[in-house]
XYZ file of C-alpha atoms in Angstrom:
450
model
C 0.000 0.001 -0.026
C 1.379 3.384 -0.984
C 2.004 6.225 1.456
C -0.753 8.278 -0.116
C -3.287 5.437 0.354
C -2.260 4.977 3.970
C -2.634 8.723 4.593
C -6.070 8.707 2.876
C -7.193 5.790 5.052
C -5.941 7.512 8.198
C -7.818 10.698 7.370
C -11.025 8.733 6.712
C -10.665 6.840 9.981
C -10.075 10.070 11.876
C -13.055 11.740 10.239
C -15.317 8.760 11.141
C -13.992 8.899 14.694
C -14.690 12.654 14.834
C -18.271 12.258 13.445
C -18.941 9.488 15.930
C -17.920 11.795 18.852
C -20.326 14.577 17.836
C -23.406 15.557 19.741
C -25.767 15.906 16.793
C -28.653 17.716 18.526
C -26.172 20.242 19.934
C -24.626 20.887 16.504
C -28.072 21.236 14.886
C -29.191 23.690 17.577
C -26.069 25.817 17.251
C -26.460 25.967 13.453
C -30.235 26.296 13.287
C -32.073 28.868 11.217
C -33.202 30.668 14.361
C -29.628 30.903 15.638
C -28.537 32.262 12.219
C -31.231 34.912 12.193
C -30.182 36.042 15.656
C -26.538 36.172 14.463
C -27.415 38.199 11.395
C -29.353 40.670 13.510
C -26.375 40.976 15.908
C -23.943 41.536 12.984
C -26.126 44.269 11.480
C -26.443 46.019 14.845
C -22.675 45.706 15.425
C -21.805 47.148 11.959
C -24.291 49.932 12.354
C -22.863 50.871 15.747
C -19.270 50.652 14.446
C -20.197 52.939 11.549
C -22.549 55.609 12.907
C -22.085 55.664 16.680
C -20.247 58.814 17.907
C -16.464 58.442 17.475
C -17.007 54.817 16.411
C -15.392 55.353 13.041
C -12.290 56.695 14.767
C -12.215 53.684 17.086
C -12.998 50.903 14.631
C -12.038 52.411 11.257
C -14.322 49.782 9.714
C -15.702 49.815 6.137
C -19.163 48.164 6.466
C -19.295 47.220 2.792
C -16.047 45.286 2.951
C -17.171 43.653 6.212
C -20.427 42.465 4.604
C -18.509 41.040 1.669
C -16.350 39.054 4.062
C -19.545 37.493 5.496
C -20.098 35.655 2.190
C -18.213 32.436 3.047
C -20.154 32.159 6.285
C -23.375 31.756 4.356
C -22.354 28.139 3.647
C -23.296 27.453 7.295
C -26.633 29.149 6.744
C -27.189 26.778 3.793
C -26.410 23.914 6.203
C -29.052 25.227 8.573
C -31.657 25.435 5.825
C -30.913 21.899 4.524
C -31.053 20.385 8.033
C -34.027 22.437 9.273
C -36.179 19.279 9.665
C -33.505 16.654 9.909
C -32.418 14.739 13.015
C -29.356 13.180 11.431
C -26.287 14.613 9.616
C -24.791 12.783 6.655
C -21.116 12.924 5.690
C -21.681 15.720 3.207
C -23.521 17.633 5.944
C -20.534 17.515 8.265
C -18.224 18.717 5.460
C -20.714 21.540 4.761
C -20.880 22.438 8.469
C -17.053 22.522 8.813
C -16.807 24.757 5.730
C -19.462 27.133 6.970
C -17.919 27.316 10.439
C -14.524 28.103 8.958
C -16.270 30.804 6.836
C -17.870 32.330 9.933
C -14.435 32.374 11.616
C -12.993 34.057 8.511
C -15.635 36.789 8.830
C -14.656 37.532 12.486
C -10.950 37.337 11.611
C -11.519 39.725 8.709
C -13.193 42.249 11.044
C -9.996 42.052 13.158
C -7.897 42.476 10.013
C -9.570 45.546 8.472
C -10.227 47.442 11.676
C -8.105 50.061 13.312
C -5.734 48.636 15.993
C -8.097 49.707 18.835
C -11.078 47.960 17.223
C -9.023 45.037 16.112
C -8.201 44.282 19.719
C -11.933 44.062 20.480
C -12.623 41.807 17.519
C -9.637 39.662 18.513
C -11.348 38.844 21.822
C -14.566 38.015 19.938
C -12.616 35.717 17.624
C -11.013 33.914 20.581
C -14.446 33.354 22.058
C -15.864 32.152 18.774
C -13.038 29.675 18.226
C -13.360 28.310 21.763
C -17.155 27.911 21.356
C -16.741 26.058 18.104
C -14.054 23.798 19.611
C -16.522 22.695 22.297
C -19.430 22.228 19.953
C -17.440 20.178 17.445
C -15.449 18.177 19.999
C -12.035 19.200 18.549
C -9.062 17.114 19.630
C -5.461 16.753 18.474
C -6.364 13.459 16.818
C -9.259 15.017 14.829
C -7.957 18.482 13.909
C -10.408 19.140 11.061
C -11.854 22.381 12.441
C -8.424 23.771 13.618
C -7.261 23.348 9.990
C -10.228 25.423 8.851
C -9.513 27.983 11.601
C -5.844 28.207 10.500
C -6.966 28.702 6.894
C -9.447 31.410 7.901
C -6.750 33.257 9.837
C -4.334 32.942 6.893
C -6.787 34.348 4.395
C -7.844 37.149 6.781
C -4.168 37.983 7.324
C -3.904 38.778 3.614
C -6.389 41.633 4.198
C -4.930 42.923 7.456
C -3.367 46.290 8.056
C 0.397 46.040 8.781
C -0.109 47.299 12.341
C -2.496 44.411 13.066
C -0.090 41.602 12.033
C 1.377 41.153 15.582
C -2.162 40.726 16.871
C -2.704 37.835 14.433
C 0.555 36.267 15.714
C -0.842 36.254 19.250
C -4.501 35.445 18.707
C -3.959 32.683 16.106
C -2.129 30.207 18.383
C -4.324 31.189 21.345
C -7.520 30.480 19.317
C -6.221 27.080 18.156
C -5.230 26.115 21.713
C -8.665 27.214 22.969
C -10.366 25.062 20.341
C -8.258 22.008 21.246
C -8.612 22.474 24.993
C -12.358 23.005 25.160
C -12.997 20.344 22.521
C -10.949 17.759 24.445
C -12.623 18.754 27.693
C -16.126 18.424 26.168
C -15.246 14.999 24.720
C -13.901 13.814 28.138
C -17.113 15.087 29.743
C -19.196 13.118 27.244
C -17.257 9.954 28.015
C -17.598 10.456 31.716
C -21.346 11.066 31.418
C -21.722 7.970 29.183
C -19.725 5.849 31.708
C -21.844 7.132 34.559
C -25.012 6.283 32.571
C -23.704 2.751 31.898
C -22.885 2.323 35.590
C -26.268 3.656 36.557
C -27.983 1.172 34.160
C -25.873 -1.644 35.552
C -26.750 -0.724 39.169
C -30.424 -0.437 38.250
C -30.363 -3.795 36.474
C -28.709 -5.329 39.535
C -31.384 -3.880 41.799
C -34.177 -5.116 39.481
C -32.623 -8.558 39.436
C -32.451 -8.546 43.246
C -36.088 -7.498 43.432
C -37.068 -10.241 41.019
C -35.214 -12.777 43.179
C -36.996 -11.369 46.262
C -40.376 -11.621 44.513
C -39.544 -15.188 43.440
C -38.657 -16.228 46.970
C -41.746 -14.537 48.378
C -43.951 -16.227 45.759
C -42.402 -19.631 46.618
C -42.973 -18.998 50.325
C -46.595 -17.923 49.679
C -47.161 -21.087 47.569
C -45.822 -23.274 50.375
C -47.845 -21.380 52.959
C -51.045 -21.765 50.883
C -50.335 -25.515 50.652
C -49.845 -25.704 54.416
C -53.039 -23.696 54.974
C -54.983 -26.388 53.105
C -53.444 -29.017 55.344
C -54.372 -26.934 58.382
C -57.965 -26.535 57.174
C -58.263 -30.296 56.573
C -56.784 -30.995 60.051
C -59.169 -28.468 61.679
C -62.146 -30.113 59.916
C -60.992 -33.539 61.184
C -60.392 -32.243 64.673
C -63.791 -30.515 64.680
C -65.488 -33.781 63.589
C -63.713 -35.713 66.335
C -64.682 -33.076 68.939
C -68.331 -33.191 67.799
C -68.412 -37.036 68.072
C -66.774 -36.936 71.488
C -69.268 -34.310 72.627
C -72.186 -36.454 71.348
C -70.731 -39.497 73.056
C -70.615 -37.705 76.374
C -74.136 -36.345 75.911
C -75.524 -39.885 75.317
C -73.880 -41.104 78.506
C -71.266 -43.393 76.912
C -73.470 -45.741 74.807
C -70.633 -46.421 72.374
C -67.828 -48.928 72.950
C -65.142 -48.375 75.524
C -62.415 -47.863 72.897
C -64.305 -45.276 70.927
C -63.583 -42.265 73.172
C -59.919 -43.155 73.328
C -59.752 -43.317 69.507
C -61.455 -39.973 69.165
C -59.123 -38.359 71.704
C -56.112 -39.763 69.842
C -57.428 -38.478 66.555
C -58.041 -35.053 68.082
C -54.553 -35.043 69.529
C -53.034 -36.147 66.187
C -54.877 -33.415 64.293
C -53.819 -30.754 66.756
C -50.230 -31.913 66.558
C -50.390 -31.792 62.752
C -51.764 -28.216 62.953
C -48.996 -27.224 65.357
C -46.318 -28.719 62.967
C -47.747 -26.853 60.006
C -47.792 -23.587 61.923
C -44.187 -24.095 63.054
C -43.264 -24.912 59.449
C -44.896 -21.698 58.233
C -43.097 -19.776 61.006
C -39.732 -21.184 60.001
C -40.316 -20.481 56.294
C -41.359 -16.950 57.063
C -38.298 -16.396 59.209
C -36.045 -17.809 56.500
C -37.435 -15.545 53.853
C -37.544 -12.514 56.086
C -33.998 -12.930 57.334
C -33.734 -14.989 60.533
C -32.989 -13.601 63.961
C -32.511 -9.858 64.407
C -28.962 -8.467 64.220
C -27.376 -5.229 65.368
C -26.421 -2.982 62.439
C -24.577 0.328 62.416
C -26.987 2.680 60.694
C -24.645 5.499 59.573
C -22.201 3.374 57.422
C -25.284 1.882 55.669
C -26.587 5.391 54.975
C -23.238 6.530 53.604
C -22.944 3.476 51.362
C -26.433 3.902 49.996
C -25.755 7.596 49.337
C -22.696 6.744 47.248
C -24.399 3.982 45.221
C -27.616 5.903 44.527
C -25.651 9.091 43.668
C -24.059 7.157 40.787
C -27.508 6.383 39.373
C -28.867 9.901 39.950
C -25.903 12.308 39.564
C -28.285 15.249 39.139
C -29.777 14.733 42.651
C -28.021 16.215 45.699
C -28.108 13.478 48.357
C -26.933 14.360 51.842
C -26.657 12.301 55.081
C -27.030 14.101 58.419
C -26.305 12.100 61.558
C -24.467 12.280 64.823
C -21.324 10.340 63.945
C -19.985 10.484 67.495
C -22.905 8.417 68.883
C -23.408 4.758 68.012
C -26.717 4.323 66.106
C -27.205 0.563 65.990
C -30.507 -0.740 64.626
C -31.977 -4.158 65.557
C -32.927 -5.598 62.158
C -33.941 -9.056 60.872
C -31.571 -9.942 58.061
C -28.828 -7.610 59.331
C -26.987 -5.191 57.104
C -28.291 -6.659 53.850
C -31.936 -6.127 54.763
C -31.350 -2.627 56.162
C -29.397 -1.579 53.078
C -32.158 -2.874 50.818
C -34.764 -0.914 52.733
C -32.809 2.349 52.685
C -31.848 1.974 49.014
C -35.470 1.364 48.023
C -36.681 4.446 49.941
C -33.899 6.738 48.711
C -34.378 5.547 45.112
C -38.116 6.284 45.329
C -37.342 9.775 46.614
C -34.945 10.417 43.686
C -37.372 9.157 41.076
C -40.355 11.132 42.285
C -43.602 10.249 40.579
C -42.080 9.355 37.177
C -42.847 12.753 35.710
C -41.071 15.059 38.108
C -37.967 13.971 40.018
C -36.442 15.318 43.157
C -33.470 17.765 43.077
C -32.259 17.082 46.614
C -32.754 14.291 49.129
C -31.892 14.585 52.813
C -31.321 11.505 55.098
C -31.157 12.161 58.821
C -30.722 9.648 61.647
C -30.975 10.005 65.395
C -32.253 8.338 68.575
C -35.892 9.227 69.061
C -36.027 10.930 72.481
C -39.435 9.663 73.656
C -39.373 5.979 72.677
C -35.599 5.462 72.495
C -35.925 3.866 69.064
C -33.813 4.837 66.041
C -35.449 7.437 63.841
C -34.459 7.770 60.179
C -36.123 10.524 58.114
C -35.821 10.666 54.308
C -37.117 13.935 52.809
C -37.018 15.317 49.311
C -38.129 18.324 47.281
C -40.048 16.249 44.687
C -43.794 16.136 43.965
C -44.653 14.337 47.206
C -47.383 11.694 47.660
C -50.815 12.072 46.058
C -53.339 12.691 48.884
C -55.381 9.614 47.986
C -52.329 7.414 48.412
C -51.503 8.856 51.816
C -54.997 7.988 52.989
C -54.669 4.351 51.824
C -52.287 1.670 53.169
C -49.142 0.774 51.205
C -49.941 -1.841 48.595
C -47.779 -3.876 46.290
C -47.985 -3.613 42.504
C -49.369 -0.052 42.854
C -47.289 2.775 41.420
C -47.554 6.072 39.482
C -44.227 5.506 37.659
C -44.033 3.943 34.265
C -41.868 0.789 33.985
C -41.947 0.270 37.783
C -43.164 -2.688 39.796
C -44.558 -0.825 42.796
C -42.833 -3.254 45.079
C -40.086 -1.033 46.490
C -42.119 0.811 49.132
C -44.278 -2.199 49.862
C -41.261 -4.567 50.320
C -39.526 -1.997 52.522
C -42.556 -1.653 54.856
C -42.794 -5.447 55.109
C -39.123 -5.729 56.079
C -39.413 -2.840 58.550
C -42.454 -4.354 60.184
C -40.753 -7.753 60.358
C -38.039 -6.118 62.478
C -40.608 -4.478 64.782
C -40.340 -1.108 63.107
C -42.741 1.426 61.659
C -42.816 3.298 58.324
C -44.717 6.580 58.202
C -45.453 8.751 55.163
C -46.418 12.380 54.826
C -45.930 15.464 52.673
C -43.815 18.359 53.866
C -45.650 21.737 54.208
C -43.204 23.302 51.752
C -43.593 20.393 49.323
C -41.907 17.055 48.844
C -42.307 13.698 50.478
C -41.194 12.763 53.992
C -40.619 9.117 55.066
C -40.074 8.448 58.774
C -38.748 5.045 59.804
C -38.631 3.909 63.457
C -36.501 0.827 64.236
C -35.669 -0.999 67.421
C -32.306 0.101 68.853
C -29.696 -2.353 69.949
C -28.768 -1.648 73.553
C -25.460 -3.097 74.607
C -24.948 -4.078 78.202
């Protein structure tokens, strides 16, 4: 393969990489017809002021006719805006047209710097530096994709041909500064895009993990309910049998023992057997319930759990300000069935619900506070937000599963949290703050060490 072919392939690969890095809606918004009409109005006002304002001609020394002629190459970008007025996608030819028009717009600003008096040229130099930096950010300019900087350098070179001799040193300073500004802000914007994309991927992964955990919880609860329903059928059959034996025994006593001697003993044994069977089924249900809820209560440090939840949920909702307020000098240990895992699941569900809001409006800030409740001595955790709050009709009704106002949600988060809190002997209270937003108050038993 010849050197020319390799260079051509490298340029094409770099161009594809540059196109892939672009934020298409942002580019279309910056080069829209409305933006161009505003720019044209600004240019006309600027030229009018530079021409007819008192002492403006002395300061700028600008010929408006020449300035308007220099605007011609920039109209390529206006053509791009017209052709993409109703488009949501930019083809390869569109990117070339956009780069050409942007370089033409930079040539116009550079030509104003070139044909103005030194005092006015300094002002236009600052405007050119700002324009180059803005375009560098919009077009994600990097050293590996220097397509726009090449156009900027060409615009500066052509404008330098028109410049007054006294303005040439200004070009020597502003040119490198503008190219550096393009590269710096473009690289910064691209790094920001990558960080935001990585945060979104991490947020999706965490959300998928939470959904998978909730599905496993629902599966275990469904299995437990199926087994409990099966045991309830056994208990009902045993109760019917025990009731029949008791009725026969009662009738036997009422008739004064007309049946055989062994009959009362058999009925008593049957009654005892049925009651033992009922007791076994009840113990089995109790054991299954304890296994699915989380076994014996354990002492859990509340503050580390709150800090951990704040960090994990903040990755999923970077736009929400989540703060934890607690007395870190005092041990706040909750007495929870299932230990740290259960408590973390409860707090994560409640904080996630606060961040999501009602599905249409999300919270901007969430506050989590923890303390020892002075009257009862239990641990009090309050989660408040500035979101839409609870609908009044939901506050008046008990918490129910599979009931939610959010699309693509199961409605199990709040319901499961309340079940786990109640299993540990705690209480979950809901209300709306007077200033707006939801308030969740959780009271949990406190571990008291001897």
